[in-house]
């Protein structure tokens, strides 16, 4: 018997506000099922099987960073009955490319939360952003509902970013190799009454961590254990005990690529991404080198909310690099 149906990834869509995230690199659905297998009386084989819980998680990675961040923000976006979130798998056409019409697979979440998990940007590579969509039930509708339908129109791949410089209290670090942001969102998913699905979902903690790897070792120094705050023009910013930055804080720039042959958009073009943490703790973690390789310095930044505003970071998706 021959293979009749083959699918591949496509996009994630939010209905109601007509938002589509494509340029997907990976996507998956974890059903989150746990089973109970029971026996008794010293029986050799299990004699009873039942579903105990189901807490689905939909995951995807995209290179369309600005669009995705405008959709989710830094703290996530809800899926609701009027603004559902849909993951699409498109069906291949035997002997051709892709099918047309209502034959593609859609998985709809009408109650849940889409959160950013991790952003990674490396020199010489395109930046990527990982997301998770946690689906719950309202007590009546299943967390995920699958169907066949016609694909939404995906955009042309045109929104790509790579690593840019970082700036700490006015000092620009030009030798950045890699930046990663772990958004550190912890969720509380609660079920009760023997129901299969969780029916309550909330953010219980946000502990973001930003790490950066650079070439310039002069940004690390031992100054007697009394690190001074960064001062513009000062090379040695990171003392043996780290420091606290406030005010201008830290800005991570993601540089937008250009399709016109120049490679990158000009710094002054307001289409780059800037992620800023006004208040944070910073330390240098490791300084290392291997034989014949350039030495690197790994920096760690921990944003805090010293003002009680409820936000540790903000994002601008139409920023110049300054």
Coordinates of C-alpha atoms in Angstrom, one line a residue:
X1 CA 0.0 0.0 0.0
X2 CA 1.5 3.3 -1.1
X3 CA 2.0 6.5 0.9
X4 CA -1.0 8.8 0.2
X5 CA -0.5 11.9 2.4
X6 CA 2.6 13.8 3.3
X7 CA 2.7 17.2 5.1
X8 CA 5.2 19.8 6.1
X9 CA 5.3 23.0 8.2
X10 CA 3.7 26.3 7.1
X11 CA 2.7 29.1 9.6
X12 CA 1.1 30.2 12.8
X13 CA -1.9 32.4 12.5
X14 CA -3.9 34.6 14.9
X15 CA -7.5 35.2 13.8
X16 CA -9.5 38.3 14.6
X17 CA -6.5 40.6 14.0
X18 CA -5.3 38.9 10.8
X19 CA -1.8 38.3 12.1
X20 CA 0.4 35.6 10.4
X21 CA 3.8 34.4 11.5
X22 CA 5.6 32.5 8.7
X23 CA 9.3 32.0 7.9
X24 CA 8.9 29.0 10.2
X25 CA 12.0 26.8 10.7
X26 CA 10.5 24.2 13.0
X27 CA 7.1 23.5 14.5
X28 CA 5.7 20.7 16.6
X29 CA 2.7 19.7 18.7
X30 CA 3.2 17.8 21.9
X31 CA -0.1 16.2 23.0
X32 CA 1.0 16.3 26.6
X33 CA -0.9 13.0 27.4
X34 CA -0.3 11.0 30.5
X35 CA -1.8 7.5 30.9
X36 CA -2.7 5.3 33.8
X37 CA -2.0 1.6 33.3
X38 CA -3.4 -0.6 36.1
X39 CA -3.4 -4.2 37.2
X40 CA -3.5 -5.7 40.6
X41 CA -3.4 -9.0 42.6
X42 CA 0.2 -9.6 41.3
X43 CA -1.0 -9.8 37.7
X44 CA 1.8 -10.1 35.2
X45 CA 0.1 -7.8 32.6
X46 CA -1.6 -4.5 33.0
X47 CA -5.3 -5.0 32.8
X48 CA -6.7 -1.5 32.6
X49 CA -5.7 1.6 30.6
X50 CA -7.1 5.1 30.8
X51 CA -6.1 8.7 29.9
X52 CA -5.3 10.7 33.1
X53 CA -4.3 14.2 31.9
X54 CA -3.7 16.1 28.7
X55 CA -1.8 19.5 28.5
X56 CA -0.9 20.2 24.9
X57 CA 2.0 22.5 24.0
X58 CA 2.6 23.8 20.4
X59 CA 6.1 24.9 19.6
X60 CA 7.6 26.7 16.7
X61 CA 10.8 28.6 15.7
X62 CA 10.7 31.6 13.3
X63 CA 13.1 34.0 11.6
X64 CA 10.4 36.6 11.2
X65 CA 11.3 38.2 14.5
X66 CA 9.7 41.7 14.2
X67 CA 6.3 40.3 13.2
X68 CA 6.4 37.6 15.9
X69 CA 7.4 40.0 18.6
X70 CA 4.7 42.5 17.6
X71 CA 2.2 39.7 18.0
X72 CA 3.4 38.2 21.3
X73 CA 5.3 41.1 23.0
X74 CA 7.8 40.0 25.6
X75 CA 5.2 38.5 28.0
X76 CA 2.9 36.6 25.6
X77 CA -0.5 36.9 24.0
X78 CA -3.7 35.0 24.9
X79 CA -5.6 32.7 22.6
X80 CA -9.3 33.3 22.9
X81 CA -12.6 32.3 21.2
X82 CA -12.5 35.5 19.1
X83 CA -8.7 35.6 18.6
X84 CA -7.7 31.9 18.2
X85 CA -4.2 30.8 17.4
X86 CA -3.8 28.3 14.6
X87 CA -0.8 26.1 13.6
X88 CA -0.9 25.1 10.0
X89 CA 0.7 22.0 8.3
X90 CA 0.5 22.1 4.5
X91 CA -0.1 19.0 2.4
X92 CA 2.4 18.0 -0.4
X93 CA 1.1 17.2 -3.8
X94 CA 2.2 13.8 -5.2
X95 CA 4.4 14.4 -8.3
X96 CA 4.2 18.2 -7.7
X97 CA 4.7 20.7 -5.0
X98 CA 1.7 21.5 -2.7
X99 CA -2.0 20.9 -2.8
X100 CA -4.5 23.7 -3.2
X101 CA -7.9 23.9 -1.5
X102 CA -9.2 22.6 1.8
X103 CA -6.9 19.7 2.3
X104 CA -4.3 21.2 4.7
X105 CA -4.2 20.5 8.5
X106 CA -5.0 23.2 11.0
X107 CA -4.8 22.9 14.8
X108 CA -6.7 25.6 16.6
X109 CA -6.3 26.8 20.2
X110 CA -9.1 29.0 21.5
X111 CA -7.9 29.0 25.1
X112 CA -4.2 29.4 26.0
X113 CA -1.1 31.5 26.0
X114 CA 1.6 32.0 23.4
X115 CA 4.9 33.0 25.0
X116 CA 8.4 33.7 23.7
X117 CA 10.9 31.2 25.0
X118 CA 14.4 32.0 23.6
X119 CA 16.0 34.3 21.1
X120 CA 19.3 33.4 19.6
X121 CA 21.5 35.6 17.3
X122 CA 25.0 34.7 16.2
X123 CA 27.5 36.5 13.9
X124 CA 27.2 35.1 10.4
X125 CA 23.8 33.5 11.0
X126 CA 20.2 34.5 10.9
X127 CA 18.6 35.2 14.3
X128 CA 15.8 32.8 15.5
X129 CA 13.0 33.0 18.0
X130 CA 11.4 30.1 19.8
X131 CA 7.8 30.1 21.0
X132 CA 5.5 27.9 23.0
X133 CA 1.7 27.9 22.9
X134 CA 0.2 26.4 26.0
X135 CA -3.3 25.2 25.4
X136 CA -6.0 24.6 28.1
X137 CA -9.7 23.9 28.2
X138 CA -12.6 26.1 29.2
X139 CA -14.4 23.0 30.5
X140 CA -16.3 22.5 27.3
X141 CA -13.9 22.8 24.3
X142 CA -10.8 20.7 23.9
X143 CA -7.5 22.5 24.2
X144 CA -6.7 21.7 20.6
X145 CA -9.1 21.1 17.7
X146 CA -7.9 19.7 14.4
X147 CA -9.5 20.1 11.0
X148 CA -8.8 20.3 7.3
X149 CA -9.0 23.7 5.6
X150 CA -7.5 26.1 3.0
X151 CA -4.1 27.6 3.8
X152 CA -3.9 31.3 4.6
X153 CA -1.6 33.2 2.2
X154 CA 1.9 33.3 3.5
X155 CA 4.1 36.3 2.9
X156 CA 7.3 36.4 0.9
X157 CA 10.4 35.7 3.0
X158 CA 11.7 39.2 3.5
X159 CA 12.3 39.9 7.2
X160 CA 15.6 38.6 8.5
X161 CA 17.9 39.7 11.3
X162 CA 21.3 38.9 12.7
X163 CA 23.3 39.9 15.7
X164 CA 24.1 43.6 16.3
X165 CA 26.0 45.5 18.9
X166 CA 24.9 45.9 22.5
X167 CA 25.1 49.0 24.6
X168 CA 25.5 49.1 28.4
X169 CA 24.8 52.5 30.0
X170 CA 26.1 54.4 27.0
X171 CA 29.1 52.1 26.2
X172 CA 28.8 50.2 22.9
X173 CA 30.3 46.7 22.6
X174 CA 31.3 46.3 19.0
X175 CA 32.8 42.8 19.1
X176 CA 29.7 40.8 19.7
X177 CA 29.7 37.2 18.5
X178 CA 26.5 35.9 20.0
X179 CA 23.5 37.1 22.0
X180 CA 20.8 35.0 23.5
X181 CA 17.7 36.0 25.6
X182 CA 16.0 33.4 27.7
X183 CA 12.6 35.1 28.5
X184 CA 12.2 33.1 31.7
X185 CA 8.4 32.9 31.7
X186 CA 7.1 30.4 34.2
X187 CA 3.5 29.3 33.9
X188 CA 1.0 28.0 36.4
X189 CA -1.4 25.5 34.7
X190 CA -4.0 24.1 37.0
X191 CA -6.6 21.3 36.7
X192 CA -9.0 19.9 39.3
X193 CA -12.1 17.7 39.8
X194 CA -10.5 14.8 38.0
X195 CA -10.8 16.6 34.6
X196 CA -8.5 15.6 31.9
X197 CA -7.3 19.1 30.9
X198 CA -6.0 22.1 32.9
X199 CA -8.7 24.8 33.0
X200 CA -6.6 27.7 34.5
X201 CA -3.4 29.3 33.2
X202 CA -1.4 32.2 34.6
X203 CA 2.1 33.6 34.5
X204 CA 3.7 33.0 37.9
X205 CA 7.2 34.3 37.4
X206 CA 9.3 36.1 34.8
X207 CA 13.1 35.7 35.2
X208 CA 14.7 36.8 32.0
X209 CA 18.5 36.2 31.4
X210 CA 20.5 37.8 28.6
X211 CA 23.9 36.3 27.7
X212 CA 26.4 37.8 25.3
X213 CA 29.7 36.5 24.0
X214 CA 32.3 39.0 22.8
X215 CA 35.9 39.1 21.6
X216 CA 37.2 42.0 23.6
X217 CA 38.6 40.7 26.9
X218 CA 39.3 44.2 28.1
X219 CA 35.7 44.5 29.3
X220 CA 36.6 42.2 32.2
X221 CA 38.9 43.3 35.0
X222 CA 39.6 42.8 38.6
X223 CA 39.5 46.2 40.2
X224 CA 39.8 45.2 43.8
X225 CA 36.2 43.9 44.0
X226 CA 34.7 47.3 43.8
X227 CA 33.3 47.5 40.3
X228 CA 32.4 50.9 39.1
X229 CA 29.3 51.6 37.1
X230 CA 29.9 51.8 33.3
X231 CA 31.2 55.2 32.1
X232 CA 31.2 56.2 28.5
X233 CA 34.6 55.6 27.0
X234 CA 35.7 53.2 29.8
X235 CA 36.8 49.8 28.5
X236 CA 36.9 47.8 31.7
X237 CA 33.3 47.6 32.8
X238 CA 33.0 44.3 34.5
X239 CA 34.7 44.0 37.8
X240 CA 35.4 40.7 39.7
X241 CA 32.0 41.1 41.5
X242 CA 30.0 42.4 38.6
X243 CA 27.7 45.5 39.0
X244 CA 24.3 47.1 38.8
X245 CA 23.3 49.2 35.8
X246 CA 20.3 51.5 35.9
X247 CA 18.9 54.4 33.8
X248 CA 20.2 53.8 30.3
X249 CA 20.7 50.1 31.2
X250 CA 21.3 47.6 28.5
X251 CA 20.1 47.6 24.9
X252 CA 20.5 44.6 22.6
X253 CA 20.3 45.4 18.9
X254 CA 19.3 42.9 16.2
X255 CA 20.5 44.1 12.8
X256 CA 18.1 43.7 9.9
X257 CA 19.4 42.2 6.7
X258 CA 19.0 44.0 3.3
X259 CA 18.1 42.3 0.1
X260 CA 19.6 45.1 -2.1
X261 CA 23.1 43.7 -2.2
X262 CA 24.6 45.7 0.6
X263 CA 23.9 43.0 3.1
X264 CA 22.6 45.1 6.0
X265 CA 20.3 48.1 6.3
X266 CA 22.0 51.3 7.4
X267 CA 22.3 51.8 11.2
X268 CA 20.1 54.9 10.9
X269 CA 17.3 53.0 9.2
X270 CA 14.5 52.5 11.8
X271 CA 13.8 48.9 10.9
X272 CA 16.2 47.1 13.3
X273 CA 15.1 45.6 16.6
X274 CA 16.1 47.0 20.0
X275 CA 15.4 45.1 23.3
X276 CA 16.1 47.3 26.4
X277 CA 16.4 46.5 30.1
X278 CA 16.7 49.6 32.1
X279 CA 17.7 48.0 35.4
X280 CA 19.8 44.9 35.6
X281 CA 22.6 43.0 37.4
X282 CA 25.6 42.2 35.2
X283 CA 28.6 39.9 35.6
X284 CA 31.2 38.3 33.3
X285 CA 30.9 34.5 33.6
X286 CA 33.7 32.9 31.5
X287 CA 36.9 33.9 29.7
X288 CA 38.2 31.1 27.5
X289 CA 40.2 30.1 24.5
X290 CA 41.2 26.9 22.7
X291 CA 44.4 26.2 20.8
X292 CA 44.5 28.4 17.7
X293 CA 41.1 29.9 18.4
X294 CA 40.3 33.5 19.5
X295 CA 39.6 34.1 23.1
X296 CA 36.0 35.0 24.1
X297 CA 34.3 36.6 27.1
X298 CA 30.8 35.6 28.1
X299 CA 28.7 38.2 29.8
X300 CA 25.5 37.7 31.8
X301 CA 22.8 40.3 32.3
X302 CA 19.8 39.7 34.6
X303 CA 17.1 42.3 34.2
X304 CA 15.1 43.4 37.2
X305 CA 12.0 45.5 37.9
X306 CA 13.4 48.0 40.5
X307 CA 10.6 50.5 39.8
X308 CA 7.7 48.1 40.2
X309 CA 6.4 48.9 36.8
X310 CA 5.7 45.2 36.0
X311 CA 8.2 45.1 33.1
X312 CA 11.9 44.2 33.1
X313 CA 12.4 44.6 29.3
X314 CA 10.8 46.5 26.4
X315 CA 11.1 45.9 22.7
X316 CA 11.0 48.2 19.7
X317 CA 10.7 46.6 16.3
X318 CA 11.3 49.8 14.3
X319 CA 14.6 51.1 15.8
X320 CA 17.8 52.6 14.5
X321 CA 21.1 51.3 15.8
X322 CA 22.5 54.2 17.8

